CSV table of C-alpha atoms in Angstrom, one decimal:
chain,number,residue,atom,x,y,z
E,1,MET,CA,0.0,0.0,0.0
E,2,PHE,CA,2.8,2.4,0.8
E,3,LYS,CA,4.6,1.7,-2.5
E,4,ALA,CA,1.3,2.2,-4.5
E,5,GLN,CA,0.8,5.6,-3.0
E,6,GLN,CA,4.3,6.6,-3.9
E,7,TRP,CA,3.9,5.6,-7.6
E,8,LEU,CA,0.5,7.3,-7.8
E,9,ALA,CA,2.0,10.6,-6.5
E,10,ALA,CA,4.9,10.3,-9.0
E,11,LEU,CA,2.5,9.6,-11.9
E,12,VAL,CA,0.3,12.6,-11.1
E,13,GLY,CA,3.3,14.9,-11.0
E,14,LEU,CA,4.5,13.6,-14.3
E,15,LEU,CA,1.0,14.2,-15.9
E,16,CYS,CA,1.0,17.8,-14.6
E,17,LEU,CA,4.4,18.5,-16.0
E,18,SER,CA,3.4,17.2,-19.5
E,19,GLY,CA,0.1,19.1,-19.5
E,20,GLY,CA,1.9,22.5,-18.8
E,21,ALA,CA,4.1,22.4,-21.9
E,22,ALA,CA,3.0,24.7,-24.8
E,23,ALA,CA,3.8,24.6,-28.4
E,24,ALA,CA,5.9,27.4,-29.9
E,25,VAL,CA,4.1,29.9,-32.2
E,26,SER,CA,5.7,31.1,-35.4
E,27,VAL,CA,4.4,33.9,-37.7
E,28,LYS,CA,3.7,32.7,-41.2
E,29,SER,CA,2.5,35.9,-42.9
E,30,CYS,CA,1.6,39.5,-42.1
E,31,THR,CA,0.2,42.7,-43.6
E,32,PHE,CA,0.9,46.4,-42.8
E,33,PRO,CA,-1.5,48.8,-44.5
E,34,VAL,CA,-1.1,52.6,-44.5
E,35,PRO,CA,-3.6,53.9,-41.9
E,36,GLY,CA,-6.1,56.6,-42.4
E,37,PRO,CA,-5.7,59.6,-40.1
E,38,GLY,CA,-8.4,61.1,-37.9
E,39,PRO,CA,-9.5,64.7,-38.1
E,40,TRP,CA,-7.3,67.6,-37.0
E,41,LEU,CA,-8.5,68.9,-33.6
E,42,GLY,CA,-7.6,72.5,-32.5
E,43,GLY,CA,-8.3,76.1,-33.4
E,44,ASP,CA,-11.9,77.2,-34.1
E,45,GLY,CA,-12.5,74.5,-36.7
E,46,SER,CA,-11.7,76.6,-39.7
E,47,THR,CA,-8.3,78.2,-38.7
E,48,LEU,CA,-5.4,77.6,-36.3
E,49,GLN,CA,-4.6,80.9,-34.6
E,50,ILE,CA,-1.4,82.4,-33.2
E,51,THR,CA,-1.6,85.5,-31.0
E,52,GLU,CA,0.9,87.4,-28.9
E,53,ASP,CA,0.3,84.9,-26.1
E,54,THR,CA,1.2,81.9,-28.1
E,55,PRO,CA,4.6,80.8,-27.0
E,56,PRO,CA,7.0,78.4,-28.8
E,57,GLY,CA,6.1,74.8,-28.0
E,58,THR,CA,2.3,75.4,-28.2
E,59,VAL,CA,0.4,72.6,-29.9
E,60,LEU,CA,-1.9,74.2,-32.5
E,61,ALA,CA,-3.5,71.0,-33.7
E,62,ARG,CA,-3.4,67.3,-33.2
E,63,ARG,CA,-4.8,64.3,-35.0
E,64,GLY,CA,-4.8,60.6,-34.1
E,65,ILE,CA,-3.6,57.7,-36.3
E,66,GLN,CA,-4.2,54.1,-35.4
E,67,VAL,CA,-1.5,51.9,-36.9
E,68,ILE,CA,-2.5,48.2,-37.3
E,69,GLY,CA,-0.3,45.3,-38.2
E,70,SER,CA,-2.0,42.0,-38.8
E,71,TYR,CA,-0.5,38.5,-38.9
E,72,LYS,CA,-1.2,34.8,-39.1
E,73,ALA,CA,0.7,32.4,-36.9
E,74,ASP,CA,0.9,28.7,-36.5
E,75,THR,CA,2.8,26.1,-34.5
E,76,GLY,CA,6.5,26.5,-35.2
E,77,TYR,CA,9.8,27.1,-33.5
E,78,PRO,CA,11.1,29.3,-32.0
E,79,ASP,CA,8.4,31.6,-30.5
E,80,ASP,CA,8.0,34.9,-32.5
E,81,GLN,CA,7.4,38.3,-31.1
E,82,VAL,CA,5.5,40.7,-33.4
E,83,GLN,CA,6.8,44.3,-33.5
E,84,ILE,CA,6.0,47.7,-35.0
E,85,ILE,CA,9.2,49.7,-35.4
E,86,GLY,CA,9.8,53.2,-36.7
E,87,HIS,CA,11.9,56.4,-36.7
E,88,TRP,CA,12.6,59.6,-38.5
E,89,THR,CA,15.0,58.8,-41.3
E,90,GLY,CA,15.7,62.4,-42.5
E,91,GLY,CA,14.5,65.9,-42.2
E,92,GLY,CA,15.0,69.4,-43.4
E,93,GLY,CA,17.8,70.5,-41.1
E,94,GLY,CA,18.6,67.1,-39.7
E,95,ALA,CA,17.9,66.4,-36.1
E,96,LEU,CA,14.7,67.0,-34.2
E,97,ASP,CA,14.4,70.4,-32.5
E,98,GLN,CA,13.8,70.9,-28.8
E,99,TYR,CA,10.1,70.3,-29.3
E,100,GLY,CA,10.6,67.0,-31.1
E,101,THR,CA,9.6,68.4,-34.5
E,102,MET,CA,10.8,68.5,-38.0
E,103,PRO,CA,10.2,71.9,-39.9
E,104,THR,CA,7.2,72.1,-42.2
E,105,ASN,CA,7.0,74.3,-45.3
E,106,ILE,CA,5.8,77.1,-43.0
E,107,THR,CA,8.6,78.9,-41.1
E,108,GLY,CA,8.1,78.6,-37.3
E,109,ILE,CA,5.8,75.6,-37.6
E,110,GLY,CA,7.0,72.0,-37.0
E,111,LEU,CA,5.5,68.6,-37.1
E,112,ARG,CA,5.9,66.1,-34.3
E,113,TRP,CA,5.1,62.4,-34.4
E,114,SER,CA,4.3,60.8,-31.0
E,115,TYR,CA,3.0,57.5,-29.9
E,116,GLU,CA,1.7,55.6,-26.9
E,117,SER,CA,4.7,53.6,-25.8
E,118,ILE,CA,4.8,50.1,-24.4
E,119,SER,CA,5.0,51.6,-20.9
E,120,GLY,CA,1.8,53.6,-21.5
E,121,GLU,CA,3.5,57.0,-21.8
E,122,THR,CA,3.2,59.3,-24.8
E,123,GLU,CA,6.7,59.5,-26.3
E,124,THR,CA,8.2,61.4,-29.3
E,125,LEU,CA,9.2,59.4,-32.4
E,126,PRO,CA,13.0,59.6,-32.4
E,127,SER,CA,15.3,60.6,-35.2
E,128,SER,CA,17.9,57.8,-35.0
E,129,VAL,CA,20.1,55.6,-37.2
E,130,LYS,CA,18.1,52.5,-36.3
E,131,ALA,CA,14.4,52.2,-35.9
E,132,VAL,CA,13.1,51.7,-32.3
E,133,VAL,CA,10.4,49.3,-31.1
E,134,LEU,CA,7.2,51.2,-30.8
E,135,ALA,CA,4.8,48.3,-30.0
E,136,LYS,CA,5.2,44.6,-29.5
E,137,LYS,CA,3.4,41.4,-28.4
E,138,ALA,CA,4.0,37.7,-28.3
E,139,ALA,CA,2.6,36.0,-31.4
E,140,GLU,CA,-0.6,34.1,-30.7
E,141,HIS,CA,-1.7,31.0,-32.5
E,142,THR,CA,-4.3,31.9,-35.2
E,143,GLY,CA,-4.1,29.0,-37.6
E,144,GLN,CA,-4.7,29.6,-41.3
E,145,SER,CA,-8.2,30.9,-41.1
E,146,ARG,CA,-8.0,34.1,-39.1
E,147,TRP,CA,-5.8,37.1,-38.4
E,148,ASP,CA,-4.5,38.6,-35.1
E,149,SER,CA,-3.4,42.2,-34.9
E,150,LEU,CA,-0.9,44.5,-33.1
E,151,TYR,CA,-2.2,48.0,-32.5
E,152,LEU,CA,-0.2,51.3,-32.1
E,153,ASN,CA,-1.8,54.7,-31.3
E,154,MET,CA,0.1,57.5,-32.9
E,155,TYR,CA,-0.4,61.3,-33.2
E,156,GLN,CA,0.7,64.1,-35.5
E,157,GLU,CA,1.0,67.5,-33.9
E,158,LEU,CA,1.6,70.9,-35.4
E,159,ILE,CA,3.8,72.9,-33.0
E,160,VAL,CA,4.8,76.6,-32.9
E,161,THR,CA,8.6,76.7,-32.9
E,162,GLY,CA,9.2,80.4,-33.5
E,163,PRO,CA,7.9,83.5,-35.3
E,164,SER,CA,5.7,82.4,-38.2
E,165,PRO,CA,4.0,84.2,-41.1
E,166,GLY,CA,1.3,81.6,-41.0
E,167,GLY,CA,-0.2,79.9,-44.0
E,168,GLN,CA,-1.2,76.5,-45.2
E,169,VAL,CA,1.0,73.5,-44.0
E,170,THR,CA,1.4,71.2,-47.0
E,171,GLY,CA,4.4,69.0,-46.0
E,172,LEU,CA,7.8,68.6,-44.6
E,173,PRO,CA,10.6,69.5,-47.1
E,174,GLY,CA,13.3,66.8,-47.0
E,175,ALA,CA,11.8,65.0,-44.0
E,176,SER,CA,10.9,61.3,-44.1
E,177,THR,CA,9.9,58.5,-41.7
E,178,GLN,CA,10.1,54.7,-41.8
E,179,PHE,CA,7.7,52.2,-40.2
E,180,ARG,CA,7.9,48.4,-40.3
E,181,LEU,CA,6.0,45.4,-39.1
E,182,GLN,CA,8.2,42.4,-38.3
E,183,ALA,CA,8.3,39.1,-36.5
E,184,VAL,CA,11.4,38.5,-34.4
E,185,ASN,CA,12.9,35.5,-32.6
E,186,THR,CA,16.7,35.2,-32.8
E,187,ARG,CA,16.5,37.2,-36.0
E,188,VAL,CA,13.9,39.0,-38.1
E,189,SER,CA,11.6,36.5,-39.8
E,190,ASP,CA,11.7,36.2,-43.6
E,191,LEU,CA,7.9,35.5,-43.5
E,192,CYS,CA,7.0,38.8,-41.7
E,193,ASN,CA,9.1,41.8,-42.5
E,194,VAL,CA,6.9,44.5,-44.1
E,195,SER,CA,7.4,48.2,-44.5
E,196,ALA,CA,4.6,50.8,-45.0
E,197,ASP,CA,5.0,54.0,-46.9
E,198,PHE,CA,3.5,56.7,-44.6
E,199,SER,CA,4.6,59.6,-46.8
E,200,SER,CA,1.0,60.3,-47.7
E,201,LEU,CA,0.5,61.2,-44.1
E,202,GLN,CA,3.1,63.9,-44.3
E,203,THR,CA,2.5,65.3,-47.8
E,204,GLY,CA,-1.2,65.2,-47.4
E,205,LEU,CA,-1.5,66.9,-44.0
E,206,ASN,CA,-4.3,69.3,-45.0
E,207,PRO,CA,-4.8,71.0,-41.5
E,208,PRO,CA,-6.8,74.2,-41.2
E,209,PRO,CA,-4.7,77.3,-42.3
E,210,ILE,CA,-2.6,79.0,-39.7
E,211,ARG,CA,-3.4,82.7,-39.1
E,212,ASN,CA,-1.6,85.3,-37.1
E,213,VAL,CA,-4.5,87.1,-35.2
E,214,CYS,CA,-5.4,89.6,-32.5
E,215,GLN,CA,-8.0,89.6,-29.8
E,216,LEU,CA,-10.8,92.2,-30.0
E,217,GLN,CA,-10.3,94.6,-27.1
E,218,THR,CA,-13.9,95.7,-27.0
E,219,LYS,CA,-16.6,93.7,-28.9
E,220,SER,CA,-19.1,96.6,-28.6
E,221,VAL,CA,-18.6,100.3,-28.7
E,222,LEU,CA,-21.3,102.8,-27.8
E,223,VAL,CA,-20.8,106.3,-29.2
E,224,ASP,CA,-22.9,109.0,-27.6
E,225,MET,CA,-23.7,111.5,-30.4
E,226,GLY,CA,-25.6,113.9,-28.2
E,227,GLN,CA,-28.6,116.0,-29.1
E,228,TYR,CA,-29.1,118.1,-32.3
E,229,ASN,CA,-31.5,120.6,-33.6
E,230,ILE,CA,-33.0,120.8,-37.1
E,231,ASP,CA,-31.1,124.1,-37.5
E,232,ASP,CA,-27.8,122.2,-37.2
E,233,PHE,CA,-28.4,120.8,-40.7
E,234,PRO,CA,-28.8,123.7,-43.1
E,235,VAL,CA,-27.5,122.0,-46.2
E,236,LEU,CA,-28.9,118.9,-48.0
E,237,ASN,CA,-26.3,116.2,-48.3
E,238,GLY,CA,-24.1,118.2,-46.0
E,239,ALA,CA,-22.8,117.5,-42.5
E,240,ALA,CA,-24.1,119.0,-39.3
E,241,THR,CA,-22.6,122.3,-38.3
E,242,ARG,CA,-21.9,120.8,-34.9
E,243,PRO,CA,-18.9,118.5,-34.6
E,244,GLY,CA,-19.3,114.7,-34.4
E,245,GLN,CA,-17.7,112.2,-32.1
E,246,ASP,CA,-14.3,110.4,-32.2
E,247,PHE,CA,-14.0,106.8,-31.1
E,248,VAL,CA,-11.5,103.9,-31.4
E,249,LEU,CA,-11.6,100.3,-32.2
E,250,GLN,CA,-8.8,98.4,-30.6
E,251,LEU,CA,-7.3,94.9,-31.1
E,252,SER,CA,-4.9,93.5,-28.5
E,253,LYS,CA,-2.6,90.6,-28.0
E,254,CYS,CA,-1.7,90.6,-31.7
E,255,ALA,CA,0.9,88.2,-33.1
E,256,ALA,CA,3.9,90.0,-34.4
E,257,GLU,CA,3.0,89.0,-38.0
E,258,ALA,CA,-0.7,89.7,-37.7
E,259,LYS,CA,-2.1,91.9,-40.6
E,260,PRO,CA,-5.8,92.4,-39.6
E,261,LYS,CA,-8.3,93.9,-41.9
E,262,ILE,CA,-11.8,95.2,-41.1
E,263,GLN,CA,-15.0,95.5,-43.1
E,264,PHE,CA,-18.2,97.2,-42.0
E,265,THR,CA,-21.9,96.2,-42.5
E,266,ASP,CA,-25.0,98.3,-41.9
E,267,ALA,CA,-26.9,96.3,-39.3
E,268,SER,CA,-30.2,98.0,-40.2
E,269,LYS,CA,-29.8,97.6,-44.0
E,270,ARG,CA,-27.4,94.7,-44.6
E,271,ASP,CA,-27.3,95.2,-48.4
E,272,ASN,CA,-26.3,98.8,-48.0
E,273,ASN,CA,-23.1,99.4,-50.0
E,274,SER,CA,-22.9,103.2,-49.7
E,275,ALA,CA,-20.8,105.4,-47.5
E,276,LEU,CA,-23.8,106.3,-45.2
E,277,LEU,CA,-25.0,104.3,-42.2
E,278,SER,CA,-28.8,104.2,-42.1
E,279,ILE,CA,-30.8,105.3,-39.1
E,280,SER,CA,-32.3,102.4,-37.2
E,281,PRO,CA,-36.1,102.4,-37.9
E,282,GLU,CA,-37.0,100.9,-34.5
E,283,ALA,CA,-39.0,103.2,-32.2
E,284,GLU,CA,-37.3,104.1,-29.0
E,285,GLY,CA,-39.2,104.9,-25.8
E,286,GLY,CA,-42.4,105.4,-27.8
E,287,ALA,CA,-40.9,107.9,-30.2
E,288,ALA,CA,-40.5,107.1,-33.9
E,289,ALA,CA,-37.1,107.2,-35.4
E,290,ALA,CA,-35.7,110.4,-37.0
E,291,GLN,CA,-35.9,110.7,-40.8
E,292,GLY,CA,-33.9,112.7,-43.3
E,293,LEU,CA,-30.6,111.8,-41.6
E,294,ALA,CA,-27.7,109.2,-41.9
E,295,LEU,CA,-24.5,108.6,-40.1
E,296,ARG,CA,-21.0,108.9,-41.7
E,297,LEU,CA,-17.9,107.1,-40.4
E,298,SER,CA,-14.5,108.4,-41.3
E,299,ARG,CA,-11.0,107.3,-40.5
E,300,VAL,CA,-8.9,109.7,-38.4
E,301,GLY,CA,-5.2,110.1,-38.8
E,302,GLY,CA,-2.8,109.2,-41.6
E,303,ASP,CA,-5.4,107.1,-43.4
E,304,ASN,CA,-8.3,109.6,-43.6
E,305,GLY,CA,-11.2,108.4,-45.7
E,306,VAL,CA,-14.9,107.7,-45.5
E,307,ILE,CA,-16.0,104.1,-44.5
E,308,THR,CA,-18.0,102.3,-47.2
E,309,PHE,CA,-20.4,99.6,-46.0
E,310,GLY,CA,-21.3,96.3,-47.6
E,311,PRO,CA,-22.8,92.8,-46.9
E,312,GLU,CA,-20.8,90.8,-44.3
E,313,GLY,CA,-18.2,88.7,-46.0
E,314,GLY,CA,-19.2,90.0,-49.4
E,315,ALA,CA,-16.6,89.9,-52.2
E,316,GLY,CA,-17.3,93.6,-53.0
E,317,THR,CA,-17.3,94.8,-49.5
E,318,PRO,CA,-14.2,97.0,-48.9
E,319,HIS,CA,-11.6,95.9,-46.4
E,320,PHE,CA,-9.6,98.4,-44.5
E,321,GLU,CA,-6.1,97.5,-43.3
E,322,LEU,CA,-5.3,98.3,-39.7
E,323,GLY,CA,-1.5,98.3,-40.0
E,324,SER,CA,1.2,96.3,-38.2
E,325,PRO,CA,0.9,95.7,-34.5
E,326,GLN,CA,2.8,98.0,-32.1
E,327,SER,CA,3.5,96.3,-28.7
E,328,GLY,CA,0.8,93.8,-29.5
E,329,MET,CA,-1.8,96.4,-30.3
E,330,VAL,CA,-3.5,97.8,-33.4
E,331,GLU,CA,-6.2,100.4,-33.4
E,332,MET,CA,-8.5,102.2,-35.8
E,333,LYS,CA,-9.5,105.8,-35.0
E,334,LEU,CA,-12.8,106.8,-36.3
E,335,HIS,CA,-15.0,109.9,-36.4
E,336,ALA,CA,-18.8,109.8,-36.6
E,337,ASP,CA,-21.0,112.6,-37.8
E,338,TYR,CA,-24.6,113.1,-39.1
E,339,ILE,CA,-25.4,113.9,-42.8
E,340,ARG,CA,-28.7,115.4,-43.9
E,341,THR,CA,-30.2,113.2,-46.6
E,342,GLY,CA,-33.7,114.8,-47.0
E,343,THR,CA,-36.5,116.5,-45.1
E,344,ILE,CA,-35.7,116.1,-41.4
E,345,ARG,CA,-38.3,114.7,-38.9
E,346,PRO,CA,-37.1,114.8,-35.3
E,347,GLY,CA,-36.7,111.6,-33.3
E,348,PRO,CA,-34.0,109.2,-32.1
E,349,ALA,CA,-31.2,109.0,-34.6
E,350,ASN,CA,-29.4,105.8,-33.8
E,351,GLY,CA,-27.3,103.8,-36.1
E,352,LYS,CA,-25.7,100.4,-35.8
E,353,ALA,CA,-22.7,99.1,-37.7
E,354,GLU,CA,-21.2,95.7,-37.4
E,355,PHE,CA,-17.5,95.1,-38.2
E,356,LEU,CA,-15.8,91.9,-39.2
E,357,ILE,CA,-12.1,91.3,-38.6
E,358,SER,CA,-10.2,89.0,-41.0
E,359,TYR,CA,-6.6,88.0,-41.5
E,360,PRO,CA,-4.7,87.0,-44.7
């Protein structure tokens, strides 16, 4: 009885040892297609904006790219590890800058590739002689009927690297990257060693255009024109004998390269393309609006001239340049006065102009 128990225990141990052994898995084939990028995220949806407060290193826009390598594996020897490797292989100017970017076709704007590393951290794609392992996993047995995949989350980011004129980023002159899917044991497998040409992801960037912009100091300006008498308008189509009022439109935090332009629209008569701002027809405090009058806006200073109105964003609506920023500021000095346009009827003589700021 004692000996039988000994042999049974030994037999059970032997069976457990045999059952724990696993067959090696070897990759037999793989594919590595060029991924489709996600949308660019950043800016206001139509432009990427740089102001005076945008320091170098700022991420203007980012888009995600999921890289997928697929493979088939079967019983074989030795065990394979599936890897996605990659690196910058060249760039305009050579090495990556301090922000991990290569220069784009726009001065002061760089492109950075980053990825979610094996450790879970987001790391910058290196510029190195040899490619580095970006993602890896032990090959799993699939047989001949199905595929398994290795996933890598990557990102492209547009970074401010210095003063920039802005514009449309279209590519990276002289810059290139290399990505590869491979199966590795003691060496790289001949059955899975596939490169993918990601150049279309660098020449077809197509992000929103980059604009050097300002911030509007005051979004609404109220100009008190005071009270007038009918006798202040002796001449038809002439200005009042009393002086009008000066006011200023200010833009602040302007990028050094900002070149703002402004156009004006008559809020009460949006198709008005004249040089006279109409009187708002709405009654005020029970009193009907004045008739026989209009408002005129004129520039004050070196660029004297009467403002012409037009539909918002209209191709024929005049644009008025505001000049280059000084200490991050630009301003437009204006003068408002009344013009007699017909028989005058007393009443509130309010006008409302809307202005649209645009940038080249």
